[in-house]
PDB file of C-alpha atoms in Angstrom:
ATOM      1  CA  UNK A  24      -1.818  -0.927  75.678  1.00  0.00           C
ATOM      2  CA  UNK A  25      -3.310   0.199  72.402  1.00  0.00           C
ATOM      3  CA  UNK A  26      -3.287  -2.298  69.551  1.00  0.00           C
ATOM      4  CA  UNK A  27      -2.317  -0.217  66.491  1.00  0.00           C
ATOM      5  CA  UNK A  28      -3.252  -3.055  64.153  1.00  0.00           C
ATOM      6  CA  UNK A  29      -6.885  -2.912  65.250  1.00  0.00           C
ATOM      7  CA  UNK A  30      -7.743   0.434  63.607  1.00  0.00           C
ATOM      8  CA  UNK A  31      -9.802  -1.294  60.933  1.00  0.00           C
ATOM      9  CA  UNK A  32     -12.167  -4.178  60.713  1.00  0.00           C
ATOM     10  CA  UNK A  33     -11.118  -7.586  59.334  1.00  0.00           C
ATOM     11  CA  UNK A  34     -13.114  -6.815  56.177  1.00  0.00           C
ATOM     12  CA  UNK A  35     -11.223  -3.566  55.618  1.00  0.00           C
ATOM     13  CA  UNK A  36      -7.883  -5.298  56.196  1.00  0.00           C
ATOM     14  CA  UNK A  37      -8.830  -7.923  53.617  1.00  0.00           C
ATOM     15  CA  UNK A  38      -9.645  -5.123  51.173  1.00  0.00           C
ATOM     16  CA  UNK A  39      -6.200  -3.621  51.558  1.00  0.00           C
ATOM     17  CA  UNK A  40      -4.477  -6.953  51.092  1.00  0.00           C
ATOM     18  CA  UNK A  41      -6.326  -7.465  47.775  1.00  0.00           C
ATOM     19  CA  UNK A  42      -6.134  -4.170  45.829  1.00  0.00           C
ATOM     20  CA  UNK A  43      -7.241  -5.955  42.658  1.00  0.00           C
ATOM     21  CA  UNK A  44     -10.335  -7.400  44.262  1.00  0.00           C
ATOM     22  CA  UNK A  45     -12.542  -4.966  42.357  1.00  0.00           C
ATOM     23  CA  UNK A  46     -11.858  -6.956  39.178  1.00  0.00           C
ATOM     24  CA  UNK A  47     -13.563 -10.050  40.497  1.00  0.00           C
ATOM     25  CA  UNK A  48     -17.153  -8.795  40.016  1.00  0.00           C
ATOM     26  CA  UNK A  49     -16.309  -7.906  36.433  1.00  0.00           C
ATOM     27  CA  UNK A  50     -14.978 -11.386  35.773  1.00  0.00           C
ATOM     28  CA  UNK A  51     -18.045 -12.885  37.377  1.00  0.00           C
ATOM     29  CA  UNK A  52     -20.280 -10.807  35.116  1.00  0.00           C
ATOM     30  CA  UNK A  53     -18.388 -12.000  32.025  1.00  0.00           C
ATOM     31  CA  UNK A  54     -18.631 -15.598  33.193  1.00  0.00           C
ATOM     32  CA  UNK A  55     -22.331 -15.162  33.838  1.00  0.00           C
ATOM     33  CA  UNK A  56     -22.844 -13.686  30.353  1.00  0.00           C
ATOM     34  CA  UNK A  57     -21.114 -16.661  28.735  1.00  0.00           C
ATOM     35  CA  UNK A  58     -23.121 -19.097  30.808  1.00  0.00           C
ATOM     36  CA  UNK A  59     -26.455 -17.365  30.101  1.00  0.00           C
ATOM     37  CA  UNK A  60     -25.974 -16.689  26.364  1.00  0.00           C
ATOM     38  CA  UNK A  61     -22.901 -18.607  25.162  1.00  0.00           C
ATOM     39  CA  UNK A  62     -23.609 -18.270  21.423  1.00  0.00           C
ATOM     40  CA  UNK A  63     -24.194 -14.525  21.629  1.00  0.00           C
ATOM     41  CA  UNK A  64     -21.159 -13.985  23.864  1.00  0.00           C
ATOM     42  CA  UNK A  65     -18.882 -15.923  21.529  1.00  0.00           C
ATOM     43  CA  UNK A  66     -20.260 -14.039  18.511  1.00  0.00           C
ATOM     44  CA  UNK A  67     -19.492 -10.706  20.187  1.00  0.00           C
ATOM     45  CA  UNK A  68     -15.990 -11.878  21.125  1.00  0.00           C
ATOM     46  CA  UNK A  69     -15.184 -13.177  17.631  1.00  0.00           C
ATOM     47  CA  UNK A  70     -16.595 -10.010  16.071  1.00  0.00           C
ATOM     48  CA  UNK A  71     -14.426  -7.810  18.289  1.00  0.00           C
ATOM     49  CA  UNK A  72     -11.325  -9.836  17.417  1.00  0.00           C
ATOM     50  CA  UNK A  73     -12.084  -9.600  13.675  1.00  0.00           C
ATOM     51  CA  UNK A  74     -12.681  -5.856  13.844  1.00  0.00           C
ATOM     52  CA  UNK A  75      -9.420  -5.362  15.725  1.00  0.00           C
ATOM     53  CA  UNK A  76      -7.559  -7.483  13.153  1.00  0.00           C
ATOM     54  CA  UNK A  77      -9.037  -5.554  10.199  1.00  0.00           C
ATOM     55  CA  UNK A  78      -8.201  -2.198  11.775  1.00  0.00           C
ATOM     56  CA  UNK A  79      -4.655  -3.323  12.578  1.00  0.00           C
ATOM     57  CA  UNK A  80      -4.137  -4.576   9.019  1.00  0.00           C
ATOM     58  CA  UNK A  81      -5.565  -1.371   7.577  1.00  0.00           C
ATOM     59  CA  UNK A  82      -3.290   0.755   9.750  1.00  0.00           C
ATOM     60  CA  UNK A  83      -0.291  -1.318   8.664  1.00  0.00           C
ATOM     61  CA  UNK A  84      -1.280  -1.067   4.996  1.00  0.00           C
ATOM     62  CA  UNK A  85      -1.774   2.684   5.128  1.00  0.00           C
ATOM     63  CA  UNK A  86       1.460   3.516   6.951  1.00  0.00           C
ATOM     64  CA  UNK A  87       4.107   0.852   6.329  1.00  0.00           C
ATOM     65  CA  UNK A  88       3.478  -1.783   3.677  1.00  0.00           C
ATOM     66  CA  UNK A  89       0.642  -2.530   1.325  1.00  0.00           C
ATOM     67  CA  UNK A  90      -0.535  -5.201  -1.098  1.00  0.00           C
ATOM     68  CA  UNK A  91      -1.908  -4.477  -4.560  1.00  0.00           C
ATOM     69  CA  UNK A  92      -3.398  -6.802  -7.134  1.00  0.00           C
ATOM     70  CA  UNK A  93      -2.170  -6.471 -10.717  1.00  0.00           C
ATOM     71  CA  UNK A  94      -5.280  -6.073 -12.913  1.00  0.00           C
ATOM     72  CA  UNK A  95      -3.761  -5.855 -16.405  1.00  0.00           C
ATOM     73  CA  UNK A  96      -0.910  -6.964 -18.659  1.00  0.00           C
ATOM     74  CA  UNK A  97       0.835  -3.572 -18.807  1.00  0.00           C
ATOM     75  CA  UNK A  98       3.821  -4.712 -16.697  1.00  0.00           C
ATOM     76  CA  UNK A  99       4.375  -8.126 -18.272  1.00  0.00           C
ATOM     77  CA  UNK A 100       6.545 -10.150 -18.165  1.00  0.00           C
ATOM     78  CA  UNK A 101       7.672  -8.861 -14.742  1.00  0.00           C
ATOM     79  CA  UNK A 102       4.161  -8.711 -13.259  1.00  0.00           C
ATOM     80  CA  UNK A 103       1.282 -10.850 -14.450  1.00  0.00           C
ATOM     81  CA  UNK A 104      -2.446 -10.207 -14.067  1.00  0.00           C
ATOM     82  CA  UNK A 105      -3.543 -11.570 -10.697  1.00  0.00           C
ATOM     83  CA  UNK A 106      -0.156 -11.116  -9.009  1.00  0.00           C
ATOM     84  CA  UNK A 107      -0.233  -9.445  -5.620  1.00  0.00           C
ATOM     85  CA  UNK A 108       2.683  -7.120  -5.069  1.00  0.00           C
ATOM     86  CA  UNK A 109       4.117  -5.743  -1.845  1.00  0.00           C
ATOM     87  CA  UNK A 110       4.566  -1.967  -1.761  1.00  0.00           C
ATOM     88  CA  UNK A 111       6.786  -0.030   0.637  1.00  0.00           C
ATOM     89  CA  UNK A 112       4.971   3.228   1.436  1.00  0.00           C
ATOM     90  CA  UNK A 113       7.967   4.683   3.247  1.00  0.00           C
ATOM     91  CA  UNK A 114      10.609   3.895   0.631  1.00  0.00           C
ATOM     92  CA  UNK A 115      10.968   7.515  -0.480  1.00  0.00           C
ATOM     93  CA  UNK A 116      10.766   9.188   2.899  1.00  0.00           C
ATOM     94  CA  UNK A 117      14.542   9.646   2.975  1.00  0.00           C
ATOM     95  CA  UNK A 118      15.638   9.001  -0.608  1.00  0.00           C
ATOM     96  CA  UNK A 119      14.447  10.168  -4.028  1.00  0.00           C
ATOM     97  CA  UNK A 120      12.668   8.170  -6.687  1.00  0.00           C
ATOM     98  CA  UNK A 121      15.216   6.696  -9.097  1.00  0.00           C
ATOM     99  CA  UNK A 122      15.050   5.727 -12.757  1.00  0.00           C
ATOM    100  CA  UNK A 123      14.273   2.048 -13.109  1.00  0.00           C
ATOM    101  CA  UNK A 124      12.171   1.867  -9.931  1.00  0.00           C
ATOM    102  CA  UNK A 125       8.804   0.149 -10.207  1.00  0.00           C
ATOM    103  CA  UNK A 126       6.284   2.274  -8.343  1.00  0.00           C
ATOM    104  CA  UNK A 127       2.592   2.477  -7.521  1.00  0.00           C
ATOM    105  CA  UNK A 128       1.139   5.917  -8.205  1.00  0.00           C
ATOM    106  CA  UNK A 129      -2.205   7.604  -7.698  1.00  0.00           C
ATOM    107  CA  UNK A 130      -3.248   8.100 -11.313  1.00  0.00           C
ATOM    108  CA  UNK A 131      -6.264  10.316 -10.618  1.00  0.00           C
ATOM    109  CA  UNK A 132      -5.989  13.381 -12.821  1.00  0.00           C
ATOM    110  CA  UNK A 133      -3.425  11.762 -15.119  1.00  0.00           C
ATOM    111  CA  UNK A 134      -4.018   8.139 -16.120  1.00  0.00           C
ATOM    112  CA  UNK A 135      -7.556   8.265 -14.688  1.00  0.00           C
ATOM    113  CA  UNK A 136     -10.071  11.147 -14.621  1.00  0.00           C
ATOM    114  CA  UNK A 137     -10.779  12.970 -11.392  1.00  0.00           C
ATOM    115  CA  UNK A 138     -13.533  11.411  -9.323  1.00  0.00           C
ATOM    116  CA  UNK A 139     -16.501  13.761  -9.694  1.00  0.00           C
ATOM    117  CA  UNK A 140     -18.919  11.745  -7.560  1.00  0.00           C
ATOM    118  CA  UNK A 141     -20.491  13.304  -4.467  1.00  0.00           C
ATOM    119  CA  UNK A 142     -18.252  13.482  -1.416  1.00  0.00           C
ATOM    120  CA  UNK A 143     -20.191  10.831   0.594  1.00  0.00           C
ATOM    121  CA  UNK A 144     -19.775   8.239  -2.168  1.00  0.00           C
ATOM    122  CA  UNK A 145     -16.042   8.979  -2.429  1.00  0.00           C
ATOM    123  CA  UNK A 146     -15.686   8.777   1.348  1.00  0.00           C
ATOM    124  CA  UNK A 147     -17.305   5.324   1.450  1.00  0.00           C
ATOM    125  CA  UNK A 148     -14.989   4.020  -1.278  1.00  0.00           C
ATOM    126  CA  UNK A 149     -11.931   5.500   0.404  1.00  0.00           C
ATOM    127  CA  UNK A 150     -12.901   3.895   3.711  1.00  0.00           C
ATOM    128  CA  UNK A 151     -13.368   0.486   2.060  1.00  0.00           C
ATOM    129  CA  UNK A 152     -10.007   0.863   0.299  1.00  0.00           C
ATOM    130  CA  UNK A 153      -8.325   1.861   3.564  1.00  0.00           C
ATOM    131  CA  UNK A 154      -9.732  -1.265   5.197  1.00  0.00           C
ATOM    132  CA  UNK A 155      -8.571  -3.396   2.274  1.00  0.00           C
ATOM    133  CA  UNK A 156     -12.156  -4.365   1.390  1.00  0.00           C
ATOM    134  CA  UNK A 157     -12.225  -2.701  -2.058  1.00  0.00           C
ATOM    135  CA  UNK A 158      -9.600  -2.259  -4.799  1.00  0.00           C
ATOM    136  CA  UNK A 159      -8.018   1.127  -5.435  1.00  0.00           C
ATOM    137  CA  UNK A 160      -9.054   1.743  -9.048  1.00  0.00           C
ATOM    138  CA  UNK A 161      -6.936   4.897  -9.330  1.00  0.00           C
ATOM    139  CA  UNK A 162      -3.662   3.103  -8.454  1.00  0.00           C
ATOM    140  CA  UNK A 163      -1.296   2.300 -11.331  1.00  0.00           C
ATOM    141  CA  UNK A 164       1.940   0.292 -11.409  1.00  0.00           C
ATOM    142  CA  UNK A 165       4.618   1.658 -13.756  1.00  0.00           C
ATOM    143  CA  UNK A 166       8.377   1.871 -14.158  1.00  0.00           C
ATOM    144  CA  UNK A 167      10.166   5.206 -13.767  1.00  0.00           C
ATOM    145  CA  UNK A 168      11.773   6.107 -17.102  1.00  0.00           C
ATOM    146  CA  UNK A 169      12.648   9.723 -16.299  1.00  0.00           C
ATOM    147  CA  UNK A 170      12.869  12.025 -13.275  1.00  0.00           C
ATOM    148  CA  UNK A 171      12.883  15.803 -12.977  1.00  0.00           C
ATOM    149  CA  UNK A 172      15.373  17.431 -15.356  1.00  0.00           C
ATOM    150  CA  UNK A 173      15.602  14.426 -17.713  1.00  0.00           C
ATOM    151  CA  UNK A 174      14.895  14.373 -21.434  1.00  0.00           C
ATOM    152  CA  UNK A 175      13.285  11.076 -22.414  1.00  0.00           C
ATOM    153  CA  UNK A 176      13.031  10.171 -26.084  1.00  0.00           C
ATOM    154  CA  UNK A 177      12.493   7.222 -28.362  1.00  0.00           C
ATOM    155  CA  UNK A 178      13.930   5.642 -30.167  1.00  0.00           C
ATOM    156  CA  UNK A 179      17.627   5.111 -30.910  1.00  0.00           C
ATOM    157  CA  UNK A 180      18.738   3.434 -34.119  1.00  0.00           C
ATOM    158  CA  UNK A 181      18.541   0.132 -32.242  1.00  0.00           C
ATOM    159  CA  UNK A 182      14.997   0.796 -31.023  1.00  0.00           C
ATOM    160  CA  UNK A 183      16.083   1.663 -27.486  1.00  0.00           C
ATOM    161  CA  UNK A 184      14.751   4.283 -25.090  1.00  0.00           C
ATOM    162  CA  UNK A 185      17.055   7.271 -24.646  1.00  0.00           C
ATOM    163  CA  UNK A 186      17.469   9.307 -21.463  1.00  0.00           C
ATOM    164  CA  UNK A 187      19.532  12.493 -21.757  1.00  0.00           C
ATOM    165  CA  UNK A 188      20.862  11.217 -25.082  1.00  0.00           C
ATOM    166  CA  UNK A 189      22.049   7.886 -23.657  1.00  0.00           C
ATOM    167  CA  UNK A 190      20.445   4.635 -24.837  1.00  0.00           C
ATOM    168  CA  UNK A 191      18.981   2.501 -22.042  1.00  0.00           C
ATOM    169  CA  UNK A 192      19.077  -1.302 -22.463  1.00  0.00           C
ATOM    170  CA  UNK A 193      15.712  -2.533 -21.145  1.00  0.00           C
ATOM    171  CA  UNK A 194      15.984  -6.302 -20.825  1.00  0.00           C
ATOM    172  CA  UNK A 195      12.679  -6.378 -18.930  1.00  0.00           C
ATOM    173  CA  UNK A 196      10.539  -5.347 -21.922  1.00  0.00           C
ATOM    174  CA  UNK A 197       7.880  -7.755 -23.189  1.00  0.00           C
ATOM    175  CA  UNK A 198       9.090  -7.152 -26.741  1.00  0.00           C
ATOM    176  CA  UNK A 199      11.132  -4.558 -28.630  1.00  0.00           C
ATOM    177  CA  UNK A 200      11.207  -1.803 -29.718  1.00  0.00           C
ATOM    178  CA  UNK A 201      11.002   0.464 -26.665  1.00  0.00           C
ATOM    179  CA  UNK A 202       8.069   2.296 -28.286  1.00  0.00           C
ATOM    180  CA  UNK A 203       6.259   2.098 -31.620  1.00  0.00           C
ATOM    181  CA  UNK A 204       5.567   5.824 -31.475  1.00  0.00           C
ATOM    182  CA  UNK A 205       8.379   8.384 -31.470  1.00  0.00           C
ATOM    183  CA  UNK A 206       8.398  11.035 -28.754  1.00  0.00           C
ATOM    184  CA  UNK A 207      10.585  13.468 -26.868  1.00  0.00           C
ATOM    185  CA  UNK A 208       9.645  14.697 -23.419  1.00  0.00           C
ATOM    186  CA  UNK A 209      11.382  17.054 -21.024  1.00  0.00           C
ATOM    187  CA  UNK A 210      10.513  16.135 -17.460  1.00  0.00           C
ATOM    188  CA  UNK A 211       9.920  19.118 -15.125  1.00  0.00           C
ATOM    189  CA  UNK A 212      11.326  19.072 -11.606  1.00  0.00           C
ATOM    190  CA  UNK A 213       9.072  17.269  -9.176  1.00  0.00           C
ATOM    191  CA  UNK A 214       7.522  15.070 -11.873  1.00  0.00           C
ATOM    192  CA  UNK A 215       8.105  11.588 -13.292  1.00  0.00           C
ATOM    193  CA  UNK A 216       7.884  10.031 -16.743  1.00  0.00           C
ATOM    194  CA  UNK A 217       6.372   6.560 -16.318  1.00  0.00           C
ATOM    195  CA  UNK A 218       6.225   3.624 -18.729  1.00  0.00           C
ATOM    196  CA  UNK A 219       4.907   0.074 -18.617  1.00  0.00           C
ATOM    197  CA  UNK A 220       7.196  -2.868 -19.359  1.00  0.00           C
ATOM    198  CA  UNK A 221       4.682  -4.288 -21.833  1.00  0.00           C
ATOM    199  CA  UNK A 222       5.241  -1.128 -23.811  1.00  0.00           C
ATOM    200  CA  UNK A 223       2.768  -1.935 -26.618  1.00  0.00           C
ATOM    201  CA  UNK A 224      -0.118  -2.654 -24.212  1.00  0.00           C
ATOM    202  CA  UNK A 225       0.328   0.038 -21.590  1.00  0.00           C
ATOM    203  CA  UNK A 226      -1.412   3.289 -20.753  1.00  0.00           C
ATOM    204  CA  UNK A 227       1.458   5.454 -19.564  1.00  0.00           C
ATOM    205  CA  UNK A 228       3.075   8.871 -19.929  1.00  0.00           C
ATOM    206  CA  UNK A 229       3.428   8.546 -23.735  1.00  0.00           C
ATOM    207  CA  UNK A 230      -0.321   8.697 -24.228  1.00  0.00           C
ATOM    208  CA  UNK A 231      -0.668  11.911 -22.232  1.00  0.00           C
ATOM    209  CA  UNK A 232       2.037  14.065 -23.800  1.00  0.00           C
ATOM    210  CA  UNK A 233      -0.517  16.520 -25.141  1.00  0.00           C
ATOM    211  CA  UNK A 234      -2.551  16.660 -21.935  1.00  0.00           C
ATOM    212  CA  UNK A 235      -2.147  19.166 -19.079  1.00  0.00           C
ATOM    213  CA  UNK A 236       1.041  18.229 -17.269  1.00  0.00           C
ATOM    214  CA  UNK A 237       2.461  16.680 -20.415  1.00  0.00           C
ATOM    215  CA  UNK A 238       1.929  13.119 -19.241  1.00  0.00           C
ATOM    216  CA  UNK A 239       4.180  13.626 -16.239  1.00  0.00           C
ATOM    217  CA  UNK A 240       3.020  12.430 -12.829  1.00  0.00           C
ATOM    218  CA  UNK A 241       3.839  14.474  -9.731  1.00  0.00           C
ATOM    219  CA  UNK A 242       6.266  12.801  -7.336  1.00  0.00           C
ATOM    220  CA  UNK A 243       3.785  13.502  -4.555  1.00  0.00           C
ATOM    221  CA  UNK A 244       1.427  11.051  -6.297  1.00  0.00           C
ATOM    222  CA  UNK A 245       3.783   8.135  -5.658  1.00  0.00           C
ATOM    223  CA  UNK A 246       2.144   5.769  -3.178  1.00  0.00           C
ATOM    224  CA  UNK A 247       5.196   3.569  -2.729  1.00  0.00           C
ATOM    225  CA  UNK A 248       7.898   1.403  -4.236  1.00  0.00           C
ATOM    226  CA  UNK A 249       7.162  -2.149  -5.378  1.00  0.00           C
ATOM    227  CA  UNK A 250       9.459  -4.429  -3.398  1.00  0.00           C
ATOM    228  CA  UNK A 251       8.363  -7.849  -4.574  1.00  0.00           C
ATOM    229  CA  UNK A 252       5.694 -10.312  -5.647  1.00  0.00           C
ATOM    230  CA  UNK A 253       3.899 -11.661  -2.587  1.00  0.00           C
ATOM    231  CA  UNK A 254       1.353 -13.963  -4.238  1.00  0.00           C
ATOM    232  CA  UNK A 255       0.957 -16.545  -5.731  1.00  0.00           C
ATOM    233  CA  UNK A 256       3.495 -18.524  -3.727  1.00  0.00           C
ATOM    234  CA  UNK A 257       5.238 -19.987  -6.762  1.00  0.00           C
ATOM    235  CA  UNK A 258       5.994 -16.474  -8.062  1.00  0.00           C
ATOM    236  CA  UNK A 259       7.047 -14.970  -4.730  1.00  0.00           C
ATOM    237  CA  UNK A 260      10.258 -13.021  -5.290  1.00  0.00           C
ATOM    238  CA  UNK A 261      11.834  -9.653  -4.427  1.00  0.00           C
ATOM    239  CA  UNK A 262      12.114  -7.033  -7.168  1.00  0.00           C
ATOM    240  CA  UNK A 263      15.371  -5.469  -8.198  1.00  0.00           C
ATOM    241  CA  UNK A 264      15.413  -2.016  -9.849  1.00  0.00           C
ATOM    242  CA  UNK A 265      15.910  -1.917 -13.587  1.00  0.00           C
ATOM    243  CA  UNK A 266      18.784  -0.073 -15.268  1.00  0.00           C
ATOM    244  CA  UNK A 267      18.709   3.721 -15.485  1.00  0.00           C
ATOM    245  CA  UNK A 268      20.771   6.030 -17.637  1.00  0.00           C
ATOM    246  CA  UNK A 269      23.377   7.932 -15.634  1.00  0.00           C
ATOM    247  CA  UNK A 270      22.965   9.595 -12.251  1.00  0.00           C
ATOM    248  CA  UNK A 271      19.958  11.567 -11.153  1.00  0.00           C
TER     249      UNK A 271
END
């Protein structure tokens, strides 16, 4: 009688019973590397973990949420220099920017000049910013005072900002009046009129009314919506939108 179970050697049968056996040499090599050069092996392992963590954080910052450090007093008393704010990059994917929102915008070409450095230097800075290892010097935090189609002017008899002829009570201002300089601006569609809360110490749309674009920032330049103060711990709080005048 033929023994059908004897068509392979004992070694071959053991190979079939252990389909993952090919991983054992790899594990032995790793163990041998740690035993031969423990300091170097641990350094490589820690370095790989750190690189993975930095890349994961950078991917999260560039697609979902981000943290920005407030460098100036232009948004006092709401935001103080040194505060770190959380920014929702996807806040406006399905809804429009509203009056009263506090936003982070790319100010290059409006609040800041265009970067005329050679492409390699810009690429290095952009990579460091993407990794969270360098600040984004072209990012500005402002409050939306007017959206496309609005007429923003200052000031009413009570020193208040006016949007479409309606006075806007701005309890968040550092000090009244809403502006020490009078202005009237018609906001084109697709653009925003931005102001700082510390109105008398803020570079914002008022100072660019005579420039190309009339001081208005394109909506496509909005990086995200400020959702709260993340640091320091004692100031950690969510942000609520300020009052706007009427419907968009």
